[in-house]
Short mmCIF file of C-alpha atoms and ligand atoms in Angstrom, two decimals:
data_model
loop_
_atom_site.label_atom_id
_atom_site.label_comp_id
_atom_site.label_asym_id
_atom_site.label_seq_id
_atom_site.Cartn_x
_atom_site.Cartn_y
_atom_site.Cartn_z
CA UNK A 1 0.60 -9.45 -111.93
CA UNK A 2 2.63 -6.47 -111.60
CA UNK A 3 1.98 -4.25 -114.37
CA UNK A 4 4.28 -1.29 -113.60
CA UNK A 5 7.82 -0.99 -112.20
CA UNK A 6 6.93 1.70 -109.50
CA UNK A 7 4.66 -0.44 -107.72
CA UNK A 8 4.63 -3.82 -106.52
CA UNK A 9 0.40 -4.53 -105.50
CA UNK A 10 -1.09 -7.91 -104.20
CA UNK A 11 -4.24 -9.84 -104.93
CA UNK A 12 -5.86 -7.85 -102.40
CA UNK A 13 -3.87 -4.68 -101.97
CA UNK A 14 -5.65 -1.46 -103.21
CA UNK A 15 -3.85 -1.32 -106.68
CA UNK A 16 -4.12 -5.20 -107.12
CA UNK A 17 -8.35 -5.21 -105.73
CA UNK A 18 -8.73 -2.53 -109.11
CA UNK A 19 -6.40 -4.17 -111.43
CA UNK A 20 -8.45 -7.41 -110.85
CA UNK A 21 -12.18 -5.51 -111.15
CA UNK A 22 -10.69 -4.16 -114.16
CA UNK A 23 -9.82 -7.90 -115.48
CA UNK A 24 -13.75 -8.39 -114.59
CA UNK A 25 -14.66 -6.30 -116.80
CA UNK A 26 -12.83 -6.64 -119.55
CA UNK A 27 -15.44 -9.06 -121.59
CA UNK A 28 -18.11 -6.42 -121.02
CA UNK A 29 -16.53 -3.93 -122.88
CA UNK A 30 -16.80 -5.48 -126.46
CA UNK A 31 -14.64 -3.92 -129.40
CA UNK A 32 -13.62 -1.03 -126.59
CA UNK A 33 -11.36 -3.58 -124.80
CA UNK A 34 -8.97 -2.28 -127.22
CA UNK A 35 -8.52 0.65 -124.74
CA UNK A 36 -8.76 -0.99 -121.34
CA UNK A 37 -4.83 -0.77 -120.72
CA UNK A 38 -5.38 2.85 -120.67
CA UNK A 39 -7.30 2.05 -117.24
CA UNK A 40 -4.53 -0.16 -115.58
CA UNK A 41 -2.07 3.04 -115.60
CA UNK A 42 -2.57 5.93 -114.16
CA UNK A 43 -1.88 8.83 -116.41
CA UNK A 44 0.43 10.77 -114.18
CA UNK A 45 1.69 10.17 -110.87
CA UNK A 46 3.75 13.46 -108.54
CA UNK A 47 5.38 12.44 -105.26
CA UNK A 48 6.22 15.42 -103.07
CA UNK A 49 8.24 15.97 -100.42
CA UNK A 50 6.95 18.40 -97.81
CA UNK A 51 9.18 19.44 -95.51
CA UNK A 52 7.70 21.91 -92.43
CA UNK A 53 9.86 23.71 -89.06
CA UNK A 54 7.45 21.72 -85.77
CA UNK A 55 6.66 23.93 -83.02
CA UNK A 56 9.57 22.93 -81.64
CA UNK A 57 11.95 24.25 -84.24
CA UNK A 58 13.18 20.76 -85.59
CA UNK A 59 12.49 20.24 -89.50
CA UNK A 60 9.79 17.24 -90.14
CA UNK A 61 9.55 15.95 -93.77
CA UNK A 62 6.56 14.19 -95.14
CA UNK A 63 5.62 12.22 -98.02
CA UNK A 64 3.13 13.73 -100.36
CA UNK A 65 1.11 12.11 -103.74
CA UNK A 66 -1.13 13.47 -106.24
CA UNK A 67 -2.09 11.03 -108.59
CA UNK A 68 -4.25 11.76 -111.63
CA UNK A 69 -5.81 8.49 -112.87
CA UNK A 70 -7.66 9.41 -116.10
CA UNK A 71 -8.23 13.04 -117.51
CA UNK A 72 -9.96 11.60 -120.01
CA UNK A 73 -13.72 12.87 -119.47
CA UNK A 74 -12.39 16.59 -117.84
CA UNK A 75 -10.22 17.73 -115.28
CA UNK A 76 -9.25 15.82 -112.47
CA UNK A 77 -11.57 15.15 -109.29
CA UNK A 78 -11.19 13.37 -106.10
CA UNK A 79 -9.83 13.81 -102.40
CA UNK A 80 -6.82 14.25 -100.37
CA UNK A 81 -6.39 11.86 -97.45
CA UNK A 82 -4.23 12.48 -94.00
CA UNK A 83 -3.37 9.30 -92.72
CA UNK A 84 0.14 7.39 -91.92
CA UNK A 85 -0.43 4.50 -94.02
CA UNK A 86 -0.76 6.36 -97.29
CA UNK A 87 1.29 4.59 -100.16
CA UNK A 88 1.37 5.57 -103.84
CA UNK A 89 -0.15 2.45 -104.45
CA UNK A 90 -2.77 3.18 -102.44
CA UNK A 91 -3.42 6.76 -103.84
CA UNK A 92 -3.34 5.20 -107.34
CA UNK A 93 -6.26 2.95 -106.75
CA UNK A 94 -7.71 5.78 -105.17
CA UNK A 95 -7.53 7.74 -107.77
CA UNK A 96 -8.67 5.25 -110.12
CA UNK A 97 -11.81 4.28 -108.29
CA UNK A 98 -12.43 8.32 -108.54
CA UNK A 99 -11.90 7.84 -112.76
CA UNK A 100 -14.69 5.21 -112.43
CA UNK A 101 -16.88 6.64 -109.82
CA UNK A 102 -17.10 10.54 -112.14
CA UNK A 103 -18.21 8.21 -115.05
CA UNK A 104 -20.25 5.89 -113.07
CA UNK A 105 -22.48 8.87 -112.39
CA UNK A 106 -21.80 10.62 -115.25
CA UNK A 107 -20.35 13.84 -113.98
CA UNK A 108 -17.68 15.85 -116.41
CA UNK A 109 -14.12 14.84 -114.85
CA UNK A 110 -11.62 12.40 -115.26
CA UNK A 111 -10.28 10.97 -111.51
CA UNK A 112 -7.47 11.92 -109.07
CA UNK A 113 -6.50 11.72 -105.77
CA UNK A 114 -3.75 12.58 -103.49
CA UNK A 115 -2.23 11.81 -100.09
CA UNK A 116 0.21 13.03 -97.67
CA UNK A 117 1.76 9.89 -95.11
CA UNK A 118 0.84 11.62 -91.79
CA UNK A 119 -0.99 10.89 -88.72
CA UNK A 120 -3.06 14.65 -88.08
CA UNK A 121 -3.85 14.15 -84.56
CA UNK A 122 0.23 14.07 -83.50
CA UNK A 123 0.84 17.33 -85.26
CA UNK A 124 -0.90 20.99 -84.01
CA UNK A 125 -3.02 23.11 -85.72
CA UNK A 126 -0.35 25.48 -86.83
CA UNK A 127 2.03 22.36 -88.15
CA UNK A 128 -1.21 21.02 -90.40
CA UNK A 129 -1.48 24.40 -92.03
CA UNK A 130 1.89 24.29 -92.94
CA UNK A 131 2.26 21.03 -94.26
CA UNK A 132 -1.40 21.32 -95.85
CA UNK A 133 0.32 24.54 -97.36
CA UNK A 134 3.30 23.61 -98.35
CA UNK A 135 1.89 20.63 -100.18
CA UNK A 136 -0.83 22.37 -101.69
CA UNK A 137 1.91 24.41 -103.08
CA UNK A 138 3.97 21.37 -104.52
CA UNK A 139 1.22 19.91 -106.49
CA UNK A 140 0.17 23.47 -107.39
CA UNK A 141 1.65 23.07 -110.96
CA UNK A 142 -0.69 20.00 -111.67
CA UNK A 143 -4.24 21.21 -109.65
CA UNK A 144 -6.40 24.13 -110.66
CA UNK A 145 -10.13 24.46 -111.71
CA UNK A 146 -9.49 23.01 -114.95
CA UNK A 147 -7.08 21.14 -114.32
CA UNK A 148 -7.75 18.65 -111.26
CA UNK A 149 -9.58 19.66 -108.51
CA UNK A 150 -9.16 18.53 -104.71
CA UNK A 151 -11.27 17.71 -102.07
CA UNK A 152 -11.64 16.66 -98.30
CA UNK A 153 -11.08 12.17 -97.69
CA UNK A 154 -10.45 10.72 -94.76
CA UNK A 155 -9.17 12.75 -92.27
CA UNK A 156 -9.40 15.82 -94.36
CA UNK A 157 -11.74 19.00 -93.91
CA UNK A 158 -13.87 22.26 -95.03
CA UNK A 159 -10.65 23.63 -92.98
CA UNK A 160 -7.78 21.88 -95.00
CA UNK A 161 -9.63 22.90 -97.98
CA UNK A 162 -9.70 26.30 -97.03
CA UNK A 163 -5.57 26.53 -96.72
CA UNK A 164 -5.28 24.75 -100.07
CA UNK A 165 -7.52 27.25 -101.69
CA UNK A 166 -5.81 30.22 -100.05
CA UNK A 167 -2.52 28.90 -101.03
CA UNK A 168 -3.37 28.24 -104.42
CA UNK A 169 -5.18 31.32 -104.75
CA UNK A 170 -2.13 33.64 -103.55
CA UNK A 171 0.36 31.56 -105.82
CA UNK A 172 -1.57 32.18 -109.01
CA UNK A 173 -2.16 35.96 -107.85
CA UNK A 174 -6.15 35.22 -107.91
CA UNK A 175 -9.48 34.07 -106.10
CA UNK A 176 -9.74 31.04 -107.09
CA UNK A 177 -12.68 29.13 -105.32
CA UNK A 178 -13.09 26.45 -108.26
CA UNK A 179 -9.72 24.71 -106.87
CA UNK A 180 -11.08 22.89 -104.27
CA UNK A 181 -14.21 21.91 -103.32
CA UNK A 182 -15.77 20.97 -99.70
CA UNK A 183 -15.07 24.44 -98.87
CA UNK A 184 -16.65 26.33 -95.57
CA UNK A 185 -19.40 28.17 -96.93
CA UNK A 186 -18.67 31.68 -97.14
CA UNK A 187 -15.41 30.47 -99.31
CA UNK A 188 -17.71 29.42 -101.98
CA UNK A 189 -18.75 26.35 -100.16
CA UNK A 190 -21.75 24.60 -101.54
CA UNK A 191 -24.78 23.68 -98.84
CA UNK A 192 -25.06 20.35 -98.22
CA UNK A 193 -21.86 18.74 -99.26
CA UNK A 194 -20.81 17.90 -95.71
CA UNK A 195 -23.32 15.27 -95.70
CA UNK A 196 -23.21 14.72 -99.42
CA UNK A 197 -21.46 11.31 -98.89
CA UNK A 198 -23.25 9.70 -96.35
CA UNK A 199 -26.65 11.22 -97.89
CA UNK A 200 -25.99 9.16 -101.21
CA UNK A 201 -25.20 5.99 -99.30
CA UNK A 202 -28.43 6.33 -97.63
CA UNK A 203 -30.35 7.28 -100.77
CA UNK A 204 -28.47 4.46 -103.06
CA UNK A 205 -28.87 1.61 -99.97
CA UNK A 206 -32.75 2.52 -100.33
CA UNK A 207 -32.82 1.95 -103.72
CA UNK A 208 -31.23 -1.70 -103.43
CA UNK A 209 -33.45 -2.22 -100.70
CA UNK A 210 -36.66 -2.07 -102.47
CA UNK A 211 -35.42 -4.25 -105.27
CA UNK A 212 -34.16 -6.57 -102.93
CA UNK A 213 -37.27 -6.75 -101.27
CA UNK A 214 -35.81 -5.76 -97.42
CA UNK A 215 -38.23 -3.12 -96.07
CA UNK A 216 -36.57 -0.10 -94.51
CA UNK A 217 -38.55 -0.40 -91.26
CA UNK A 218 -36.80 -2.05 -88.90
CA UNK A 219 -34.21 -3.08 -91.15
CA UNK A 220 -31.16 -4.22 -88.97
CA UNK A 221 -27.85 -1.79 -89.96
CA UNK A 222 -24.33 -2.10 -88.66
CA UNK A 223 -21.98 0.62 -89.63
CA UNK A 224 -17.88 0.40 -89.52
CA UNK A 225 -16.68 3.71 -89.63
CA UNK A 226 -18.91 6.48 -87.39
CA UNK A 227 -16.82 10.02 -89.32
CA UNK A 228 -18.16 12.28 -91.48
CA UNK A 229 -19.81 9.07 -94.50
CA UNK A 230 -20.73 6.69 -91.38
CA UNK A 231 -22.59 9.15 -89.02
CA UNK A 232 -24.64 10.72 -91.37
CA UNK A 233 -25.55 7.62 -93.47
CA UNK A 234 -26.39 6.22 -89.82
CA UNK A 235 -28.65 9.15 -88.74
CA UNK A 236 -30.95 8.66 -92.12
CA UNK A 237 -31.43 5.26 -91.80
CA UNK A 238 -32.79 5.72 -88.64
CA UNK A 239 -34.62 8.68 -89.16
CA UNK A 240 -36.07 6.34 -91.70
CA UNK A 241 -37.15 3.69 -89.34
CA UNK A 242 -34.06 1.57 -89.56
CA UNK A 243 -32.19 0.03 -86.24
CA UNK A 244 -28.73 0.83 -86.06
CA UNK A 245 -27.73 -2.68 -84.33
CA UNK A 246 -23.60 -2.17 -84.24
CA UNK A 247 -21.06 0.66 -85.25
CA UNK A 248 -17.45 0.49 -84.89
CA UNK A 249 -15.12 2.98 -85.09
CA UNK A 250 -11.01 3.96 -84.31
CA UNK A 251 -12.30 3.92 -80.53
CA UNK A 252 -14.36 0.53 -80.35
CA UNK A 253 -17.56 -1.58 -81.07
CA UNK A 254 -20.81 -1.16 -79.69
CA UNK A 255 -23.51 -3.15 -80.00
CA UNK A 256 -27.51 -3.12 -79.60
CA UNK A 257 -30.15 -5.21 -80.78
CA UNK A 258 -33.14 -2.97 -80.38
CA UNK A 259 -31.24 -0.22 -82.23
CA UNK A 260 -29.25 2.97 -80.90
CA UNK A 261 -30.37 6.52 -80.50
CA UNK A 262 -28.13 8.15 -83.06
CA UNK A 263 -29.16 11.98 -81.10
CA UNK A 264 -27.43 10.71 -78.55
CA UNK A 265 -24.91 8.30 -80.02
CA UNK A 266 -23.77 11.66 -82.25
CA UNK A 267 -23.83 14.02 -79.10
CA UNK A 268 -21.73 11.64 -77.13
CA UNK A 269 -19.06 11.17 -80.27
CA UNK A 270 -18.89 15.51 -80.46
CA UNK A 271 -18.02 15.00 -76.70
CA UNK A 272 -16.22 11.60 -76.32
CA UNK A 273 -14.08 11.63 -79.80
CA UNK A 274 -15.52 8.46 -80.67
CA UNK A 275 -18.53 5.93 -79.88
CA UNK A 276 -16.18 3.82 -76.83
CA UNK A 277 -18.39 4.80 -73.47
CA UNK A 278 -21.10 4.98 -74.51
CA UNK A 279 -24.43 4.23 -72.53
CA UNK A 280 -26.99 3.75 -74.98
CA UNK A 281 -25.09 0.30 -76.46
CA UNK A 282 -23.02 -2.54 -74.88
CA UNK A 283 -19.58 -2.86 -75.70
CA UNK A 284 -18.07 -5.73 -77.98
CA UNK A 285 -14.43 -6.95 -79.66
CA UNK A 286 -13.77 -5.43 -82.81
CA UNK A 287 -13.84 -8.71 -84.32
CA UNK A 288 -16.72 -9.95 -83.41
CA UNK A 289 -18.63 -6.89 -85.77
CA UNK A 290 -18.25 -8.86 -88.74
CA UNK A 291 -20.54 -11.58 -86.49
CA UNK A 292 -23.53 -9.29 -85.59
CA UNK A 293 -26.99 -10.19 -87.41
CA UNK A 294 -27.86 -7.25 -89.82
CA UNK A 295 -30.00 -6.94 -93.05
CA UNK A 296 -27.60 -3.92 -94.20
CA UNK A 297 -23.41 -3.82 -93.78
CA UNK A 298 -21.93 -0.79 -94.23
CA UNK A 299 -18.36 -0.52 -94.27
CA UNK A 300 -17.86 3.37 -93.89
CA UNK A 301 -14.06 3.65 -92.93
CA UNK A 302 -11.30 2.03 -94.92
CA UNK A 303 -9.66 -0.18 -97.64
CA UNK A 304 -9.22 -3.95 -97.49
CA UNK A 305 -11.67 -4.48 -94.01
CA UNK A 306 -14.58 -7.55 -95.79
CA UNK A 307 -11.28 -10.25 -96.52
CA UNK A 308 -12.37 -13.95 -97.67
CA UNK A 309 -12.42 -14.96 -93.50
CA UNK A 310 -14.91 -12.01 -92.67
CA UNK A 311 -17.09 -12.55 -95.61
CA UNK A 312 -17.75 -15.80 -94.65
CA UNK A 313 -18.63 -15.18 -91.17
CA UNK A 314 -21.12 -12.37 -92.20
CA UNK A 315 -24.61 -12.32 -90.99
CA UNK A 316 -26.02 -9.75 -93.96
CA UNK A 317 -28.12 -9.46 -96.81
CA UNK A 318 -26.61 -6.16 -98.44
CA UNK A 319 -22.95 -4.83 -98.24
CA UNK A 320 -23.32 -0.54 -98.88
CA UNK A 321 -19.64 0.29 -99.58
CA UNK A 322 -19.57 3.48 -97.98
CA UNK A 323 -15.94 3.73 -98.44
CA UNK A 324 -13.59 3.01 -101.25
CA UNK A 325 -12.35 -0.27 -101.57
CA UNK A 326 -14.04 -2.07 -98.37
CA UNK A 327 -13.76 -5.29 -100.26
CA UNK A 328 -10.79 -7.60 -101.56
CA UNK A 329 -11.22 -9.68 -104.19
CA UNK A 330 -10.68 -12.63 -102.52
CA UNK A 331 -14.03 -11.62 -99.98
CA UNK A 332 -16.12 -10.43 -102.88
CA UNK A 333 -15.77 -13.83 -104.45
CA UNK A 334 -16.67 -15.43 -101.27
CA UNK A 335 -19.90 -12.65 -100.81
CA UNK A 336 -20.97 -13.57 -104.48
CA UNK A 337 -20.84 -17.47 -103.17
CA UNK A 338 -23.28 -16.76 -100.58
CA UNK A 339 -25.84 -14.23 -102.44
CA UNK A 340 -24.82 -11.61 -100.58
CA UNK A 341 -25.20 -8.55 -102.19
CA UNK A 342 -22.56 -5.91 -102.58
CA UNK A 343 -23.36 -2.30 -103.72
CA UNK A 344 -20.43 -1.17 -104.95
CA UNK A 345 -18.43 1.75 -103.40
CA UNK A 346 -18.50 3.67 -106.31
CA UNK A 347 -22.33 4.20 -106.89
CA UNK A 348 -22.92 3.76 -103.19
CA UNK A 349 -20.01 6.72 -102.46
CA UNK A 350 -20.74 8.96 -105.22
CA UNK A 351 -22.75 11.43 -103.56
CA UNK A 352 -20.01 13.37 -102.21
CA UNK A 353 -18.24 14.06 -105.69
CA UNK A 354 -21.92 14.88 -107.19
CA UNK A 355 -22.34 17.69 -104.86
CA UNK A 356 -18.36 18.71 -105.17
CA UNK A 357 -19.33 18.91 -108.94
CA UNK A 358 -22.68 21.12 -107.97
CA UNK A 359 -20.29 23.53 -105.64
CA UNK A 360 -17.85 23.88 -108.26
CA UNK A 361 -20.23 24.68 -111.20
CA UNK A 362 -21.76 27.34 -108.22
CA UNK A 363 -18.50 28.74 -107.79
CA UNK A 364 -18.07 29.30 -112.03
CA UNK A 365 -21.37 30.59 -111.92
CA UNK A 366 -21.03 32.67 -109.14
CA UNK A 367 -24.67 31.66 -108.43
CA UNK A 368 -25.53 29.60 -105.28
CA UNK A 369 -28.55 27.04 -104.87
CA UNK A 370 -30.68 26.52 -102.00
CA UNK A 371 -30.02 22.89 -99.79
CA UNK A 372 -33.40 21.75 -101.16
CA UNK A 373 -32.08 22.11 -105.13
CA UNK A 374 -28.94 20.56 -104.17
CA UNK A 375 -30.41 18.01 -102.13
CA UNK A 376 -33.16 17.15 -105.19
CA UNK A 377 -30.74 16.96 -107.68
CA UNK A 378 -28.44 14.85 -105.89
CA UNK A 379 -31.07 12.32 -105.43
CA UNK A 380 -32.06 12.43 -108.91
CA UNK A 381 -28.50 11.91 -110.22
CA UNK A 382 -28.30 8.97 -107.57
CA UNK A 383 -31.26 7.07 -108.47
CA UNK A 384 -30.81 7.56 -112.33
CA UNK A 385 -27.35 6.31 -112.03
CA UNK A 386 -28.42 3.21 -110.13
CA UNK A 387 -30.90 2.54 -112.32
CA UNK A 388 -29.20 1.92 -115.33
CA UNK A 389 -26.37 -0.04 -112.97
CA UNK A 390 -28.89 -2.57 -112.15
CA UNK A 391 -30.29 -2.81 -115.56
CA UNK A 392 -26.35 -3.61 -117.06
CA UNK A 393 -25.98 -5.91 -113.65
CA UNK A 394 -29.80 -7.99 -114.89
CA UNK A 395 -29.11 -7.69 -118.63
CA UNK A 396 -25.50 -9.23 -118.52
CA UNK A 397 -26.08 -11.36 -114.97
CA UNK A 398 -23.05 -9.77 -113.73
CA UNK A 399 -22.56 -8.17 -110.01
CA UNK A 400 -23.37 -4.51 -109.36
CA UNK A 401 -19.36 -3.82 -109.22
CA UNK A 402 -18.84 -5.50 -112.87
CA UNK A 403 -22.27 -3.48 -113.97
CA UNK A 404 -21.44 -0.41 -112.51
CA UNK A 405 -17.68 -1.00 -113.73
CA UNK A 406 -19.07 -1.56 -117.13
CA UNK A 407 -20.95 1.85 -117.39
CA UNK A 408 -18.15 3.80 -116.65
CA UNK A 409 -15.47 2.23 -118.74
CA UNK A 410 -17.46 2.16 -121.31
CA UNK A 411 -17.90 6.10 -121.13
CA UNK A 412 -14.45 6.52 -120.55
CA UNK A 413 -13.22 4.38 -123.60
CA UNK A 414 -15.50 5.72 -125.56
CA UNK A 415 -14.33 9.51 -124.97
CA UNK A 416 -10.82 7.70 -124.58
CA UNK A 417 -11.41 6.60 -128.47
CA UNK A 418 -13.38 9.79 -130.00
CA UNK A 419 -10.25 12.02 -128.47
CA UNK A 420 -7.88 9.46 -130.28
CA UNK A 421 -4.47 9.07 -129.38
CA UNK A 422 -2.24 12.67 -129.28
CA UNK A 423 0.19 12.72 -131.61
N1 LIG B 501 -13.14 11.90 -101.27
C1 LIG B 501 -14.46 11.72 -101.78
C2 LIG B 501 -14.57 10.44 -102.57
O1 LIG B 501 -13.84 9.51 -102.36
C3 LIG B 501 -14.97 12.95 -102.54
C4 LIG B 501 -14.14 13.39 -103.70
C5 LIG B 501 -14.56 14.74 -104.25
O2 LIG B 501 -15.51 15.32 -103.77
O3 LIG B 501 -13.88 15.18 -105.19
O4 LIG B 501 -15.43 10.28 -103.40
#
């Protein structure tokens, strides 16, 4: 299985779960199968090493990655994630699910991502600007606006982006916004890409909905993951008469079969830090999540959570991958088994890069668009995209992931073959 020395992936690690959706989709990809190697190796892989003085005057060293996946289609696109169990590995299917994802949706880049192995809430606010600095920095000979362009993942901010584009900025001796997008606003910021992500999972979840026949009213929706995709994907289903029955998150479980009030489930996580304590749900295990009765699953937090024993014990009609790799390939077989339905993270995630792509082209233009044009054309891009992901997933009788999976490698080994091989 192992198809490069620097890595050593499993069945259902991060870089083995793509390698074996690529397999998947191999037959679908007719005479451009001749390419599909290209897509099980990244194109170019920098490890860091960031070393910053802690407020207490030692010297801390972290590890840093910035993989680009596929510049294929344009420059580079995709986030940069804080958290301590960041591997290469991981980064690389990261970055590769952000190569499918830009295609998947059509927009104009290839796919990157990067990661530094650190847990943000032991360092201060002074140490993370360093090390967000300092790393910024080290990449800075691979990133730019045409080159590959950042943006905030888990644990990761409008603030973080901020430093990055400040450092990048002073180090090339220019403004330049188009570096990073996710920005605060008055950095060239685009409206509404804070809840770009969970926006799209909302809009994409409605859309399998109606062709699934589940009607949105009332529909029963557990969430794992309550941050910045979770929450907001959350507050529009309800706000579109769905019952939030269970969210988990780092803190806990919380359960309620007549649905939560997400005003004051969201007021109590500004407060609390997380959804433990509070009063408008009863409190479960973790584990027992995966048992609650729901008509929509959405996994919102990490990689590797719906394994072949979870699938199994799921009570769902629908699994929305809010986040990037939710599934193994071991529980998607078993979901397939049962008819379970999984909308695959990258159509059901894309929302966030299509309105990084929107801030970016504002930033070129200099020209800024109101929330309702953004909004709009987000939707449209969404729906469209979907579309023609269910039509490949009907047509062929193949899952969403394969379908979706087949759309995008197909653009990519097509531009892949009209660029030719350099020299
Ligand atoms: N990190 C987000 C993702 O996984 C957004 C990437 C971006 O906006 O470039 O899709």
């Amino acid at each position: 299985m192992p198809n490069l020395s620097f890595v050593s992936p499993t069945r259902n690690s991060p870089w083995g779960t793509y390698l074996s959706q690529i397999d998947a989709v191999e037959p679908y990809l007719g005479k451009l199968a001749r390419w599909v190697e290209t897509l099980r190796r990244p194109k170019r892989a920098l490890i860091v090493d960031i070393p910053i003085e802690m407020d207490n005057g030692t010297i801390a060293h972290f590890e840093g990655y910035r993989v680009q996946h596929s510049l294929t289609r344009g420059p580079g696109k995709g986030g940069v994630r804080y958290h301590p169990d960041v591997t290469l590995e991981e980064v690389m299917a990261l970055s590769a699910w952000m190569t499918v994802k830009n295609a998947a949706v059509n927009l104009p880049y290839g796919g990157a991502k990067g990661g530094i192995r650190l847990d943000p809430k032991t360092l201060s606010m002074k140490e993370l600007e360093k090390v967000t600095r300092r790393y910024t920095s080290e990449i800075g000979i691979i990133i730019g606006p045409q080159q590959d362009i950042p943006a905030p993942d888990v644990n990761t901010n409008g603030q973080i982006m901020a430093w990055m584009m400040d450092t990048y900025s002073m180090n090339v001796g220019a403004t330049a916004t188009g570096v990073v997008t996710g920005k605060p606003i008055p950095l060239g910021g685009s409206l509404g890409r804070v809840a770009a992500t969970g926006r799209g999972v909302f809009v994409v979840g409605r859309e399998a909905m109606r062709r699934l026949n589940v009607p949105m009213e009332g529909a029963r929706i557990a969430v794992q993951g309550f941050g910045n995709v979770g929450s907001v994907a959350a507050k529009m289903f309800a706000a579109n008469g769905a019952k939030i029955v269970a969210v988990q998150d780092h803190s806990g479980t919380i359960v309620n079969d007549k649905g939560m009030d997400m005003a004051d489930l969201l007021a109590h996580v500004a407060q609390a830090g997380g959804v433990a304590g509070f009063k408008g749900a009863d409190h479960a295990s973790n584990e027992s999540f995966w048992d609650v009765k729901s008509d929509v699953l959405i996994p919102a937090a990490l990689e590797g959570q719906i394994t072949a024993e979870r699938a199994q014990r799921l009570q769902t009609r629908l699994v929305l991958e809010g986040a990037n790799g939710p599934t193994t390939p071991d529980g998607d077989a078993v979901l397939a088994d049962r008819g379970i339905v999984v909308v695959p993270d990258v159509i059901a995630n894309a929302g966030g890069v299509t309105v990084s792509y929107f801030e970016w082209v504002q930033d070129f233009s200099s020209f800024f668009w109101t929330e309702d044009e953004i909004n709009v054309r987000l939707d449209q891009i969404l729906i469209g995209a979907f579309k023609g992901i269910w039509e490949t997933h009907e047509k062929h009788r193949i899952s969403l992931r394969t379908a979706a999976f087949t759309v995008a490698c197909t653009r990519v080994l097509e531009a892949r073959e009209e660029r030719g091989l350099y020299p």
